[in-house]
Every structure is written in structure tokens, then in C-alpha cells.
CSV table of C-alpha atoms in Angstrom, one decimal:
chain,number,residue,atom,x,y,z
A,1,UNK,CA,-24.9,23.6,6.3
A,2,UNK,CA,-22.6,26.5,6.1
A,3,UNK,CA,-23.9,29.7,4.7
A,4,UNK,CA,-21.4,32.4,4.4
A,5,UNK,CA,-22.8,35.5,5.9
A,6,UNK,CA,-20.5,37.9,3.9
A,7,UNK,CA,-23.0,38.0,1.3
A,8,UNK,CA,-24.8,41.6,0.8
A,9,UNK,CA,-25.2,44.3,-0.3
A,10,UNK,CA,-24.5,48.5,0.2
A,11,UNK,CA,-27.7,50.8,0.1
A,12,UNK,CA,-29.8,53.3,1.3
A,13,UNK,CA,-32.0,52.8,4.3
A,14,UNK,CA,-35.9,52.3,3.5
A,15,UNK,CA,-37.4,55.8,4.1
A,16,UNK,CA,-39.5,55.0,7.2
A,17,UNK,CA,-38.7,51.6,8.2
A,18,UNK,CA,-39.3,49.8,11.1
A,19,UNK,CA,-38.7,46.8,13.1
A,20,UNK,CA,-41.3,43.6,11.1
A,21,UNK,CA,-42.2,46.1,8.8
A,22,UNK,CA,-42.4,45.0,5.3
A,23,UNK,CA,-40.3,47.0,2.2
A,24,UNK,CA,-40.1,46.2,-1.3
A,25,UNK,CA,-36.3,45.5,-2.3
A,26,UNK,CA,-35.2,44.6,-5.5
A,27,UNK,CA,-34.5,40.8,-6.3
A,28,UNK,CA,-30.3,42.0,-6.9
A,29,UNK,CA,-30.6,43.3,-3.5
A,30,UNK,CA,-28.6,40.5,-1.6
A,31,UNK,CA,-25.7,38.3,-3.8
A,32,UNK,CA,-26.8,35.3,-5.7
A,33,UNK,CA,-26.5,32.0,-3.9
A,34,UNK,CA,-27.3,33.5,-0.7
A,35,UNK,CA,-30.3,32.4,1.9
A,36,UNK,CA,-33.0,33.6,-0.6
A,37,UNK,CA,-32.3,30.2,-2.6
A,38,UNK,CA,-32.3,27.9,1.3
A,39,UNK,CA,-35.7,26.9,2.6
A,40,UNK,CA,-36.1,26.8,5.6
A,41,UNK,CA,-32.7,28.2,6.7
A,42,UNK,CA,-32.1,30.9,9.7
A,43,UNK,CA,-28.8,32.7,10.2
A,44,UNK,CA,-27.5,31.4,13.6
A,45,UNK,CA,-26.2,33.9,16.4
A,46,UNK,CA,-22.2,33.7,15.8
A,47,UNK,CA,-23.3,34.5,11.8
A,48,UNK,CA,-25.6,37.4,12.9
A,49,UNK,CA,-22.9,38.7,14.8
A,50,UNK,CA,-19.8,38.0,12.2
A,51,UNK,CA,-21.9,39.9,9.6
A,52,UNK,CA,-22.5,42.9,12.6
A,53,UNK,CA,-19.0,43.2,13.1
A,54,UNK,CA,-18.3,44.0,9.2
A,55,UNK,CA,-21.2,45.7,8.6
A,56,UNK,CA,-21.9,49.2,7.6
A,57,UNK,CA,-24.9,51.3,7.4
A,58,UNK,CA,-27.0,50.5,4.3
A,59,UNK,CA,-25.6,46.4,4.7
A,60,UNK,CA,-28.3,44.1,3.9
A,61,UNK,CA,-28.3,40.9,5.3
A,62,UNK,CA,-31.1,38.0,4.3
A,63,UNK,CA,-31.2,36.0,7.5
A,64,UNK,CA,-34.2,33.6,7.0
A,65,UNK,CA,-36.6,32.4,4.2
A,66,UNK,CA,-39.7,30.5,5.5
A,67,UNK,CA,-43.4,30.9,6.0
A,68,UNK,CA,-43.0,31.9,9.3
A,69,UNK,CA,-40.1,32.7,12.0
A,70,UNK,CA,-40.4,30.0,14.4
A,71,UNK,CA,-40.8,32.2,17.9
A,72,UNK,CA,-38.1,30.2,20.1
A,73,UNK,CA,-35.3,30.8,16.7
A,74,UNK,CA,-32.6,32.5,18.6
A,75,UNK,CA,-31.5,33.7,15.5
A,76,UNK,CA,-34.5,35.8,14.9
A,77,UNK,CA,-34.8,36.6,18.7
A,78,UNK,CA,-31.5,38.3,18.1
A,79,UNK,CA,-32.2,40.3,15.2
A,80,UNK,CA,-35.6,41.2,16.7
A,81,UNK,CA,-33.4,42.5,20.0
A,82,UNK,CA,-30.8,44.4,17.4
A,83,UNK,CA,-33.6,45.9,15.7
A,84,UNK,CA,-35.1,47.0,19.6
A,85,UNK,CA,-31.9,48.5,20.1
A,86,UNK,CA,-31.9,50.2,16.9
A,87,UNK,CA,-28.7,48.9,14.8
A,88,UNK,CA,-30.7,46.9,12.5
A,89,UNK,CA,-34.3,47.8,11.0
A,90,UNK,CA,-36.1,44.3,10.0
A,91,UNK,CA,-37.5,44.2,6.8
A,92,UNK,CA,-39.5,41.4,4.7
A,93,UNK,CA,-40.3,40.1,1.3
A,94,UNK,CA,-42.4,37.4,-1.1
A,95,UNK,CA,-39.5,35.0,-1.7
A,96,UNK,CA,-39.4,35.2,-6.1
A,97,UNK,CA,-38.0,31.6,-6.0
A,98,UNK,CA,-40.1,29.8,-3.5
A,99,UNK,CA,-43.7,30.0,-3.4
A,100,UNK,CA,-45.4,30.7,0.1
A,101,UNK,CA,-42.1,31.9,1.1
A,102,UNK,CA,-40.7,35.1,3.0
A,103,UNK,CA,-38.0,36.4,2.3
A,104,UNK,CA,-36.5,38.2,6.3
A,105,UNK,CA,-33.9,40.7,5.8
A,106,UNK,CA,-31.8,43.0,8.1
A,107,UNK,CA,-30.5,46.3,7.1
A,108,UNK,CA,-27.9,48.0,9.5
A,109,UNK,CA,-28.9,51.6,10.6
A,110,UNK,CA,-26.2,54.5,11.2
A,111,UNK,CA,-26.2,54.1,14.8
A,112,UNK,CA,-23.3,53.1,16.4
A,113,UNK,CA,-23.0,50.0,18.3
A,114,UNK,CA,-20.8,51.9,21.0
A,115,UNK,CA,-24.2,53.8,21.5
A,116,UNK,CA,-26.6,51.0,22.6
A,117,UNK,CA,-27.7,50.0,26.5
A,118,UNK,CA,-28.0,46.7,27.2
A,119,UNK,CA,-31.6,46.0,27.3
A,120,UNK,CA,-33.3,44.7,30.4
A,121,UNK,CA,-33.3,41.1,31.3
A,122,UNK,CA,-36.7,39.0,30.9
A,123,UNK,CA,-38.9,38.2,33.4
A,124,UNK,CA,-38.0,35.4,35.0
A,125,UNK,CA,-41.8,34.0,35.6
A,126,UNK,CA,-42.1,34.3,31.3
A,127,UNK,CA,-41.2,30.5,30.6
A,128,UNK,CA,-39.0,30.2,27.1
A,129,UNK,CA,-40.2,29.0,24.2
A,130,UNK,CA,-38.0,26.3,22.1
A,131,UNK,CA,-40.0,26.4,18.8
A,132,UNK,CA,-43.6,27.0,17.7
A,133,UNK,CA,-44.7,23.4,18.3
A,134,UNK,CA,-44.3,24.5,21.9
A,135,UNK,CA,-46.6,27.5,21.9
A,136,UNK,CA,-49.3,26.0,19.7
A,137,UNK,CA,-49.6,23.4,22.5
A,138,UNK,CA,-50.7,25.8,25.4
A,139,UNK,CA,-52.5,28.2,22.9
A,140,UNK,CA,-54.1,26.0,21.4
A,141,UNK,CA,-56.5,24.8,23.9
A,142,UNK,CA,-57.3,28.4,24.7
A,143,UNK,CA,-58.6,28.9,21.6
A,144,UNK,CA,-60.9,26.0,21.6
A,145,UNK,CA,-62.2,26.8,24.8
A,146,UNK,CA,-63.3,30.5,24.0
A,147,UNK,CA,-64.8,28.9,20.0
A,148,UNK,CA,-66.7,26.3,21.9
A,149,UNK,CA,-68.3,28.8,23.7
A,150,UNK,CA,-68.2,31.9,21.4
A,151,UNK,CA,-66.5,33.8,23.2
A,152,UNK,CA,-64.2,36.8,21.6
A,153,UNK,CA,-61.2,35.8,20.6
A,154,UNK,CA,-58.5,37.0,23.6
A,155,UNK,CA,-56.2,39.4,22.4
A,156,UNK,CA,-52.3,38.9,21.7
A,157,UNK,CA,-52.0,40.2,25.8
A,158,UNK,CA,-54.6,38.1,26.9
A,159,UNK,CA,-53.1,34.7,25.0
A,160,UNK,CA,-49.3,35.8,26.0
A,161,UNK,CA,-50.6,36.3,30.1
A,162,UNK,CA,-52.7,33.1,30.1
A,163,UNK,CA,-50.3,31.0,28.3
A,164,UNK,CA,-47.3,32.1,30.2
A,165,UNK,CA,-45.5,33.0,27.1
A,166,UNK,CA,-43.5,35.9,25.5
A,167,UNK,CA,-46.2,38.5,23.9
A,168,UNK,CA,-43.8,37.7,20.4
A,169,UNK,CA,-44.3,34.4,20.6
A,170,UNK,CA,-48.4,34.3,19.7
A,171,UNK,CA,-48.5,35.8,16.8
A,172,UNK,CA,-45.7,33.6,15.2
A,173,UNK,CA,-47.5,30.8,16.6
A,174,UNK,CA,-50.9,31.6,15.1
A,175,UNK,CA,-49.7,32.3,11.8
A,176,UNK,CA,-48.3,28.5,12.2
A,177,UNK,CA,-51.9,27.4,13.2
A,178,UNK,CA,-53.1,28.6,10.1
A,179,UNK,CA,-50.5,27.6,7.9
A,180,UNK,CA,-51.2,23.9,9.4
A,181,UNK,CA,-55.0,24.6,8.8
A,182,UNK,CA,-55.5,24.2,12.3
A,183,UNK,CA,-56.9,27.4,12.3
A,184,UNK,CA,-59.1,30.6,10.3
A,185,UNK,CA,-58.5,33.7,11.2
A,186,UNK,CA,-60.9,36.5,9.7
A,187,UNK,CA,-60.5,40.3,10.8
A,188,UNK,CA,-62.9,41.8,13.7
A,189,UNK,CA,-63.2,44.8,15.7
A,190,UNK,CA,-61.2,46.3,18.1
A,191,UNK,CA,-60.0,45.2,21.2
A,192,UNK,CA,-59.6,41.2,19.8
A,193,UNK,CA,-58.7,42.0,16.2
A,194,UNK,CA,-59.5,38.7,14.9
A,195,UNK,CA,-62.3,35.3,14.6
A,196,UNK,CA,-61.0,32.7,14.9
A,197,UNK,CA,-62.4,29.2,13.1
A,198,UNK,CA,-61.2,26.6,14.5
A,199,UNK,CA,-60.8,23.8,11.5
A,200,UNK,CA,-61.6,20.3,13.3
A,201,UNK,CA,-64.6,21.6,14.9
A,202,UNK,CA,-66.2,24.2,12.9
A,203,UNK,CA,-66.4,26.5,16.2
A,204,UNK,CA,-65.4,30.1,16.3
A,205,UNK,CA,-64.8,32.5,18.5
A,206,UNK,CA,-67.6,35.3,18.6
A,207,UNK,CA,-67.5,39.5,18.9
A,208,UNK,CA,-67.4,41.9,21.8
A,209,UNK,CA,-71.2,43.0,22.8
């Protein structure tokens, strides 16, 4: 499906913002008929970088509405790599049309492109991940294994080292764990953050002595 990119709108810059952060925009913010009424849809690469080119500072462009960003989209690996290098600042929403929606949104800063470094390469031992499917698999059985024997839940680090994936790739992939109801997730103390239930065994992961 094509989804034309030219589609937002001219504003000031949320005071403060920062890459994932969320900000409350208006529901005129972005045109009508734009990704905010497409489940499910992500702006890919060569519309990221159309709507770039034209942009100017203030621009607000709605690149995704789903539950989740899938960690291996390349469309929000880009953004998340504009937003590193400080072009863009990433901002979310509660989709008003679609229930259990979010609404992902990039806003162009006033730095210039002619400004930014070319960030460093990965790793090359840092295996990519081609969709969340792919990360639940290794995590997965991580987190059974410290449940079944109550162990603390390992942190973000600890999942990203052990599973051989990117550090942004867990989180996206636990909050697709619990939106399969593989998985609970209730806050804990620092370092682990989190317990985690896990839903076809009743087991959870247990707190730092």
C-alpha cells in the first residue's frame, strides 16, 4: 500500500523532548487520511528519507501506528538512528481511532543534516534481528529458566549479552510477550526493574537478596 509521506504538519518542537519519549499532540497534529487511520503500517526507509529531504524544523511525521515497533522494522531502526543523531526527536501517542494502538511520530529538530557524523558501524558479533518473533525465541527460554528457579529477572544488559541481540531489541520484544500473554511483568527494585510471570507455567522470576 502506498502511503504518501507528504502528509504533516508545521510546529513548535516539544519543550524537552527526547528520543521514545512520549508528548501529548493534538489529534489535528498530522493531515487527515494519514498513518494514524493504518493499522499496522510503518513508514519504509525511501519514505522516511523523501519526507527528510522536504522537511523543516517543527515537521511532524506519523511513521507507525501499532502496539508495539517490531525491533528488526528498518523503518523504525532508522528513525531511532535519526533521532541518535539528533535530526528528529521521537515522540508517541494513544491512537484516538484504534484501541490498544500507538500512535509513533517524528518531529524534525533545527539541526542541520550537513552537521551530523556518521555513526559507528555495529558490532559485527551482535547477530540482526528480522522481527520480534525472532527475539522472543532466544529470550524466551531465558526467562523460563531464571522463573523456574526464582531467580531475578536479568536486566535489559543481561538479556541483550546472553541472547546475542541488540540491547533495543528486548524491550520491544517483551512488550510483545505481554501483549501475546506470554508474559506479566510487575515493577521491582533496582538493578532488574521488573517480575516477570510467566503465563503457561505460573513461575516468576524472584528479587535481588
Amino acid at each position: 500500500m502506498t502511503i504518501s509521506v507528504s502528509k504533516f504538519t508545521r510546529g513548535a518542537s516539544p519543550a524537552g523532548a527526547r528520543a521514545g519519549e512520549t508528548s501529548p499532540l493534538s489529534s489535528d497534529s498530522v493531515s487527515p487520511g494519514s498513518f494514524a487511520e493504518a493499522k499496522g503500517v510503518i513508514a519504509s526507509i525511501d519514505q522516511i528519507e523523501t519526507w527528510l529531504a522536504i522537511a523543516k524544523a517543527g515537521d511532524r511525521f506519523l511513521y507507525a501506528t501499532r502496539p508495539f515497533l517490531p525491533a528488526g522494522s528498518q523503518g523504525a531502526l532508522r528513525m531511532r538512528t535519526l533521532a541518535e543523531q539528533g535530526l528528529v526527536y521521537l515522540v508517541k501517542k494513544r491512537s484516538d481511532l484504534l484501541p490498544g494502538e500507538w500512535c509513533y511520530y517524528a518531529e524534525r529538530s533545527t539541526k542541520s543534516a550537513r552537521e551530523v557524523r556518521p555513526l559507528r558501524e555495529p558490532r559485527h558479533d551482535v547477530r540482526t534481528v528480522p522481527d520480534d518473533i525472532s527475539a522472543i525465541n532466544v529470550l524466551l527460554p531465558i526467562l523460563k529458566k531464571a522463573a523456574r528457579f526464582g531467580r531475578p529477572c536479568p536486566t535489559d544488559v543481561q538479556l541483550a549479552e546472553r541472547a546475542q541481540l541488540p540491547r533495543d531489541a528486548v524491550q520491544p520484544a517483551i512488550d510483545a510477550m505481554r501483549t501475546m500473554n506470554i508474559i506479566r511483568v510487575l515493577p521491582a527494585k533496582a538493578p532488574t526493574l521488573r517480575l516477570v510471570e510467566i503465563v503457561e507455567t505460573g513461575h516468576k522470576t524472584g528479587l535481588v537478596a
